[in-house]
Short mmCIF file of C-alpha atoms in Angstrom, two decimals:
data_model
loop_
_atom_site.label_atom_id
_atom_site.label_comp_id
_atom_site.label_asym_id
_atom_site.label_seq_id
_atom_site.Cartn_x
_atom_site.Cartn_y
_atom_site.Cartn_z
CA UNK A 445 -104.37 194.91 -57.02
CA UNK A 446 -100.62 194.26 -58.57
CA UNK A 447 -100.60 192.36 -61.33
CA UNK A 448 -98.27 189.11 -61.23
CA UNK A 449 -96.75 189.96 -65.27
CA UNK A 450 -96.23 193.57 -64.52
CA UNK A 451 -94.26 193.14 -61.37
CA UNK A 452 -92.09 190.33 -63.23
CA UNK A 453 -91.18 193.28 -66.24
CA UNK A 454 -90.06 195.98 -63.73
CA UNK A 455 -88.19 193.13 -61.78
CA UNK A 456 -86.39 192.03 -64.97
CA UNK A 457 -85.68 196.25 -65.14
CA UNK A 458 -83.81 196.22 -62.09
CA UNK A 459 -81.60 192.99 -62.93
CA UNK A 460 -81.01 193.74 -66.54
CA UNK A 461 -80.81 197.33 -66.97
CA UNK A 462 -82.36 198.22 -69.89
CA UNK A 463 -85.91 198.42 -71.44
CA UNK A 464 -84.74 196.99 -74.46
CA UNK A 465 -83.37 194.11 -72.64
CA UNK A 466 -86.14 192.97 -71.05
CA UNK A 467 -87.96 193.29 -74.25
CA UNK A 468 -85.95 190.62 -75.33
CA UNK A 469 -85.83 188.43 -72.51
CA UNK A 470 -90.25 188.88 -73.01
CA UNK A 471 -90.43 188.53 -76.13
CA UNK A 472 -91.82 191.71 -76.36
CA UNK A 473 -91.92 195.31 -78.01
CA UNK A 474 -89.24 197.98 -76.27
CA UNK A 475 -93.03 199.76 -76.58
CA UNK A 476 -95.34 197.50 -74.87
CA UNK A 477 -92.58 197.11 -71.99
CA UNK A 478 -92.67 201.34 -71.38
CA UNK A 479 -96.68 200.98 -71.48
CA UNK A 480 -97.17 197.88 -69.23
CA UNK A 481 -94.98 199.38 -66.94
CA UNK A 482 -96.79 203.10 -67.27
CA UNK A 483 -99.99 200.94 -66.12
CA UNK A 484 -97.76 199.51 -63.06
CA UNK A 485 -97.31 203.54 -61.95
CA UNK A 486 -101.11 204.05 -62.21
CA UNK A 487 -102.02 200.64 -60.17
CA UNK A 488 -99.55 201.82 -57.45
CA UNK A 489 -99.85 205.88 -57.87
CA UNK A 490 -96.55 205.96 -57.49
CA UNK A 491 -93.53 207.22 -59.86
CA UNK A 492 -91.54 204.35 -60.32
CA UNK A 493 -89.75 205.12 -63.69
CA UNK A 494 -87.38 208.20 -64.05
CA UNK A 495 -85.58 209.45 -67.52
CA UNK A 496 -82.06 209.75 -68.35
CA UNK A 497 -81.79 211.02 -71.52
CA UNK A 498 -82.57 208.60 -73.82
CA UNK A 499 -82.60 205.97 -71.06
CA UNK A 500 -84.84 204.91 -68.32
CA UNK A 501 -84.09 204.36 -64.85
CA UNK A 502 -85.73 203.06 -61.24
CA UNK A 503 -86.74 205.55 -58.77
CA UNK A 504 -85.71 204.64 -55.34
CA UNK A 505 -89.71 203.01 -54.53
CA UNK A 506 -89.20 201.64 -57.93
CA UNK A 507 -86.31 199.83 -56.91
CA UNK A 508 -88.03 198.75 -53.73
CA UNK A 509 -91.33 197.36 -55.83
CA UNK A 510 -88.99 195.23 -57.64
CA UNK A 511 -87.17 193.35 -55.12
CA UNK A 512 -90.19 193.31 -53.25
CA UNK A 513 -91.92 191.56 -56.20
CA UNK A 514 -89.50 189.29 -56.88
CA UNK A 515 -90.54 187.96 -53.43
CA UNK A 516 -94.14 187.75 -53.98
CA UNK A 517 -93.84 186.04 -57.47
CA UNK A 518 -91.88 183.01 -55.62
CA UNK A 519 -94.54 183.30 -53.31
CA UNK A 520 -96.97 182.66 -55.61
CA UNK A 521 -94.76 180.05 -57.77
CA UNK A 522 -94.73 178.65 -53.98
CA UNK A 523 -98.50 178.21 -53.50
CA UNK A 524 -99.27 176.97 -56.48
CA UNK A 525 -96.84 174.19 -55.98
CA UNK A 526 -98.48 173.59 -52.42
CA UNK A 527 -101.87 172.92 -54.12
CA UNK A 528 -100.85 170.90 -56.92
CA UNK A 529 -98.98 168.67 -54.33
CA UNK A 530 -101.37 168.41 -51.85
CA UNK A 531 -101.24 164.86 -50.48
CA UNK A 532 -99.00 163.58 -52.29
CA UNK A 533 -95.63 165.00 -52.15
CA UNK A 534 -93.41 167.86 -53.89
CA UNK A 535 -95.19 168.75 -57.39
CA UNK A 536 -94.76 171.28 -59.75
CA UNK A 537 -92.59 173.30 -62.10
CA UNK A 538 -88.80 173.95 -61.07
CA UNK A 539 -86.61 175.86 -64.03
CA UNK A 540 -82.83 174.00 -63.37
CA UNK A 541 -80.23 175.85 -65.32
CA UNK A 542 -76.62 174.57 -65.99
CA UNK A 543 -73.76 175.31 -68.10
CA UNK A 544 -73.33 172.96 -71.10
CA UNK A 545 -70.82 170.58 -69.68
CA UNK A 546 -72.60 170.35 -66.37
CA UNK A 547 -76.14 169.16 -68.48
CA UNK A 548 -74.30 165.67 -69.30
CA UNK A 549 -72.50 165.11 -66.36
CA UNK A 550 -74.96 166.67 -63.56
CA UNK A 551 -77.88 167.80 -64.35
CA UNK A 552 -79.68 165.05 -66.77
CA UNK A 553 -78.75 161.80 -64.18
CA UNK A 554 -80.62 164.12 -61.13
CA UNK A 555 -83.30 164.82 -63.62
CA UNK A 556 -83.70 161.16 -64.34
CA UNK A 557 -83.43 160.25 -60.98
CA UNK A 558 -86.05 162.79 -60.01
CA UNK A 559 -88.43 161.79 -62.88
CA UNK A 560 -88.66 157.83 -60.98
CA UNK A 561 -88.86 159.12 -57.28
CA UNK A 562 -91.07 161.93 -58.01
CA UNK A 563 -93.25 161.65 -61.21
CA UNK A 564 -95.37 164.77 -60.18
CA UNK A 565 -92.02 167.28 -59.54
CA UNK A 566 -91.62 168.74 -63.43
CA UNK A 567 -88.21 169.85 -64.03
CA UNK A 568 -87.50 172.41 -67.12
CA UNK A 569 -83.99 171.81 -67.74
CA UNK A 570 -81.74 175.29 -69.56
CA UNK A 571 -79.01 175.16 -70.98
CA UNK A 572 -77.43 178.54 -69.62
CA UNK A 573 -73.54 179.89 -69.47
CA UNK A 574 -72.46 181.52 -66.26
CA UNK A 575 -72.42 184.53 -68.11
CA UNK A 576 -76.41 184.32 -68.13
CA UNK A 577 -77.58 182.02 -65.56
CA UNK A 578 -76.83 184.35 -62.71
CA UNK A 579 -79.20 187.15 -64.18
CA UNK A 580 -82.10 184.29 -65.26
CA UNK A 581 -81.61 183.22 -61.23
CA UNK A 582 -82.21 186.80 -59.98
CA UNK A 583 -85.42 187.27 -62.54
CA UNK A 584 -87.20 184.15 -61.91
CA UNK A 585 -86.38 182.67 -65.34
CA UNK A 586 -84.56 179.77 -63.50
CA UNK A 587 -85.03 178.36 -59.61
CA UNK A 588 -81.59 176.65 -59.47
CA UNK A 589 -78.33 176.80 -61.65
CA UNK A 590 -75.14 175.13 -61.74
CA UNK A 591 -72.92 177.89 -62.05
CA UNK A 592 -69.08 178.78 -61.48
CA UNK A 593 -67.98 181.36 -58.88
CA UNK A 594 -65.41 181.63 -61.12
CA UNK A 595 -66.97 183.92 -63.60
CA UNK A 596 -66.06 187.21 -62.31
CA UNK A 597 -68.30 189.20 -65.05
CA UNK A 598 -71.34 188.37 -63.01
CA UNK A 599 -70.33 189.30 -59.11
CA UNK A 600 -72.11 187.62 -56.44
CA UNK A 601 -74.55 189.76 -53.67
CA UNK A 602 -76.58 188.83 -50.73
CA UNK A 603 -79.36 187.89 -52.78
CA UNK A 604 -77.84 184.82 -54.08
CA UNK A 605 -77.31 181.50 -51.36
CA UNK A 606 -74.37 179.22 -52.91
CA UNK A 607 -73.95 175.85 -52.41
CA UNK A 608 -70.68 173.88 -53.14
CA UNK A 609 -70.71 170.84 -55.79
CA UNK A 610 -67.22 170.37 -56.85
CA UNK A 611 -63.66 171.48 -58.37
CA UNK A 612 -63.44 170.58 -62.23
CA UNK A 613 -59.72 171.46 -63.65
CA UNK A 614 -59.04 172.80 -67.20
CA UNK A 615 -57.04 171.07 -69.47
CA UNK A 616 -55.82 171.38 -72.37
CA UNK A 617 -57.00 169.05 -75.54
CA UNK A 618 -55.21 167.76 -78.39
CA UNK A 619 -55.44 165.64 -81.28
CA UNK A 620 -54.47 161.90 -81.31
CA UNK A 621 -50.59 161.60 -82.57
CA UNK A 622 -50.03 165.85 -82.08
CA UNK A 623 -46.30 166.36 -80.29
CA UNK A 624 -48.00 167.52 -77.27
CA UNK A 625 -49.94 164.58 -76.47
CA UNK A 626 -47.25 163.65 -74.42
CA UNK A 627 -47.04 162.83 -70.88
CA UNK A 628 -46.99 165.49 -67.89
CA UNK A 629 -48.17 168.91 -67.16
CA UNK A 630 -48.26 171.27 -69.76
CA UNK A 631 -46.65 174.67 -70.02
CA UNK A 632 -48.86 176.54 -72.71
CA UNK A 633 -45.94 179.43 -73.82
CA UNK A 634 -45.01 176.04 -75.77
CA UNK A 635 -47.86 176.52 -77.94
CA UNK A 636 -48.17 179.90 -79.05
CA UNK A 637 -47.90 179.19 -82.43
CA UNK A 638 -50.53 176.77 -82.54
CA UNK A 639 -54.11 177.25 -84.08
CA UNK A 640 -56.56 177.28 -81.13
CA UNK A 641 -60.26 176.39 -80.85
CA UNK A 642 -61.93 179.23 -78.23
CA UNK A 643 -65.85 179.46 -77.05
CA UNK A 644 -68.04 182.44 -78.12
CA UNK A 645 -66.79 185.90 -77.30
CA UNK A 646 -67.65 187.13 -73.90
CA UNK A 647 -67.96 183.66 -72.28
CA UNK A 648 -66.11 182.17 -69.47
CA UNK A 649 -64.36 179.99 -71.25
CA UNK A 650 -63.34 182.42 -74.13
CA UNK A 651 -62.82 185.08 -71.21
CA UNK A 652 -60.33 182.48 -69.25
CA UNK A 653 -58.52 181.13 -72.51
CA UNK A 654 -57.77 184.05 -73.37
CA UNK A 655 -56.03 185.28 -70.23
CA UNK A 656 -54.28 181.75 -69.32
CA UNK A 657 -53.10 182.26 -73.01
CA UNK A 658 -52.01 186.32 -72.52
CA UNK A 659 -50.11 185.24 -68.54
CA UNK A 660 -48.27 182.19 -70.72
CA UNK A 661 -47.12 185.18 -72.44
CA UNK A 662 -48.85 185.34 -76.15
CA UNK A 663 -51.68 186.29 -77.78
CA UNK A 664 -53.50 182.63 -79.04
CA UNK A 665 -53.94 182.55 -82.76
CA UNK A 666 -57.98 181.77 -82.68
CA UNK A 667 -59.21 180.01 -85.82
CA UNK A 668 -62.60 178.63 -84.81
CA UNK A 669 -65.24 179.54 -82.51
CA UNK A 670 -68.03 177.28 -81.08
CA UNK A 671 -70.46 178.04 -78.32
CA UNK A 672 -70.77 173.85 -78.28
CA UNK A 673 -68.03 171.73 -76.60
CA UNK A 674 -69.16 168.76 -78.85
CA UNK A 675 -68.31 170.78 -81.73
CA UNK A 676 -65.01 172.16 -80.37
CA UNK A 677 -63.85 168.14 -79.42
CA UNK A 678 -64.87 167.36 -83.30
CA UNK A 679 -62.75 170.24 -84.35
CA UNK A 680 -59.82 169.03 -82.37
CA UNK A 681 -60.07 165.49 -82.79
CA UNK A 682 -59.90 166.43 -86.68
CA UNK A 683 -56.39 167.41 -86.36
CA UNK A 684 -57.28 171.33 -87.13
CA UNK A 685 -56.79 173.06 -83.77
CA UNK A 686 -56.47 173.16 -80.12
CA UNK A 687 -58.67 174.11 -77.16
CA UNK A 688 -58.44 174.48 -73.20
CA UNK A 689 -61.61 173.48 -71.86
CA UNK A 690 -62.70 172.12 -68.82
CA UNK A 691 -62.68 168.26 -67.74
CA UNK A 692 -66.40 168.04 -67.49
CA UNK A 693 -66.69 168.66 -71.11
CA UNK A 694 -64.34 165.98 -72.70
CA UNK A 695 -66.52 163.30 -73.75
CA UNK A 696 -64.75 159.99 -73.95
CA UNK A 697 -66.73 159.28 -77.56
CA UNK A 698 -64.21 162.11 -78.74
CA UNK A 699 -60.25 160.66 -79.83
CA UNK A 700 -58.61 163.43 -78.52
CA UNK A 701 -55.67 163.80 -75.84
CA UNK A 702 -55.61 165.96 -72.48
CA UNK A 703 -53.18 167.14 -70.48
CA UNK A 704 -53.03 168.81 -67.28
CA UNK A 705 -51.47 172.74 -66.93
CA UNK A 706 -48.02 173.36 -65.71
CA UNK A 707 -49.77 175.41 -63.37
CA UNK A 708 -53.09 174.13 -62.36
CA UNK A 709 -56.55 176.02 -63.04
CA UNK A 710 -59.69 174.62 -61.66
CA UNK A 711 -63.12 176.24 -62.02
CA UNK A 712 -65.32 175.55 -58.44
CA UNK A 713 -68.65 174.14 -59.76
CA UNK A 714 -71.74 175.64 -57.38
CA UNK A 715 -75.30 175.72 -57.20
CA UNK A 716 -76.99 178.52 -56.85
CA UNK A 717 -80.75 179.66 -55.82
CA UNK A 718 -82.40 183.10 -54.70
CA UNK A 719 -81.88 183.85 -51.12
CA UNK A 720 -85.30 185.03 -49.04
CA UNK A 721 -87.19 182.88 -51.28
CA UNK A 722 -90.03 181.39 -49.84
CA UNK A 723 -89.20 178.14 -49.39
CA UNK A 724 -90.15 175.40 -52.06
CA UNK A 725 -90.21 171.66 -51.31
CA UNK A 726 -89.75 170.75 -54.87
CA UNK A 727 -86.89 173.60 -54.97
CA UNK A 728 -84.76 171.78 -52.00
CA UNK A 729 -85.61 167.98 -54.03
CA UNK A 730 -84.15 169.64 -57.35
CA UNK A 731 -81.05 170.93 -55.26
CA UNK A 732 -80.45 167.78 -53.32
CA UNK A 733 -80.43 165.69 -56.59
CA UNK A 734 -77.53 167.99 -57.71
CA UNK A 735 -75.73 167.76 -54.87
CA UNK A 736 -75.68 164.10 -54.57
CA UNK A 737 -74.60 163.33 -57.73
CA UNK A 738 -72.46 160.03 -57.31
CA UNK A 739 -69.53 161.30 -59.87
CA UNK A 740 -69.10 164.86 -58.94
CA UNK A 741 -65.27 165.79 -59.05
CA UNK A 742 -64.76 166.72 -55.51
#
């Protein structure tokens, strides 16, 4: 018989690459990842690992056994829902990811609706990037994120079913008083010479600041870097830098000025779940909650 754990490591393999990776997404030894999935080839008597060099890779029924098990673990995640909730409605556990300013402004009102219309349905809520919520969605670490299409870094693939929120444009943030809290668009070659406020390396914000920043025709002079938009907005609203970031994440508690681009960038705001999934009542209440969010910036 499979076993439910092992099938989840050698599905993490085939979405994140590496052994060591999925170590660390585990919480587990590099070693006891290579042995529990050794024991997976002697349940199935099949050869399901291959080496190159100093790396490990899927065979081709290796890469069948793990798409094929990400199906039967939502299967299972599916059953066990059905009994909980027999009776009496949608119940159980459904992981909702979203990027940080999406929590605020999306996800915690459907997650407080949710909690008064269905007390059984438990929703973990993760705070993920789109740099990492697409590869938690294809794992099983999350059932539903609020992503961007925008973030080009993780492509999209026929295992993936989108579903449209909203547009949210990025603007760029000032300090109270600063010369270019003025009025109308801004054209950012006017502030190369200012010190800027970026995300962490690698993100999508960092990723898109950076080339809005290079296309305006200089290289932004990057003084401070928080992977927290409340921090950035502090930073800002101190007098000691810049930022582009987008309107979901200015909180009104912050004193700090926006202003629209010269020419207009908008990140499309989507939910996401695992296509071929079996299908999950409490999955479809969860997306629903999202989707009808009263204040979404269509």
């Amino acid at each position: 018989m499979l076993n439910p754990w092992r099938l989840s490591l050698l599905s993490r393999l085939d979405t994140l690459g590496t052994v060591r990776a999925v170590a660390k997404a585990a919480n587990l030894s590099a070693s006891s990842v290579s042995q529990q999935l050794a024991v997976l080839e002697a349940e199935t008597r099949t050869r399901l690992l291959e080496r190159t060099g100093r790396r490990v890779r899927l065979t081709p029924a290796g890469r069948m056994l793990a798409r094929r098990a990400r199906e039967i673990l939502d299967h299972m995640d599916t059953v066990e829902a059905e009994l909980r909730g027999l009776g009496e409605g949608p119940a159980g556990l459904v992981r909702l990811g979203a990027f940080q300013s999406a929590i605020h402004t999306i996800a915690v009102p459907a997650v407080n609706r949710l909690a008064r219309s269905h007390p059984r349905l438990q929703i973990e809520l993760l705070e993920l990037e789109p740099h990492v919520s697409m590869p938690a969605l294809r794992v099983g670490d999350a059932d539903v994120i609020v992503t961007t299409t925008d973030f080009v870094e993780q492509p999209l693939g026929p295992d993936i079913d989108l579903v449209p929120l909203a547009t949210d444009p990025i603007v760029l943030v000032v300090p109270p008083g600063h010369p270019a809290a003025g009025r109308g668009p801004a054209d950012l070659a006017a502030y190369a010479s200012e010190p800027w406020a970026f995300d962490v390396p690698q993100s999508y914000m960092a990723n898109l600041a950076t080339r809005l920043c290079r296309e305006a025709g200089f290289e932004p002079r990057v003084i401070a870097r928080f992977s927290n938009y409340m921090m950035t907005l502090q930073h800002v609203e101190a007098g000691l830098s810049i930022a582009l970031l987008p309107g979901l994440a200015v909180d009104r508690r912050y004193r700090v000025t926006t202003r629209e681009l010269a020419t207009p960038v908008d990140r499309s705001i989507t939910a996401a779940i695992r296509r071929g999934s079996a299908p999950r009542a409490a999955v479809d209440l969860v997306l629903e909650a999202i989707r009808s969010h009263p204040e979404l910036p269509l």
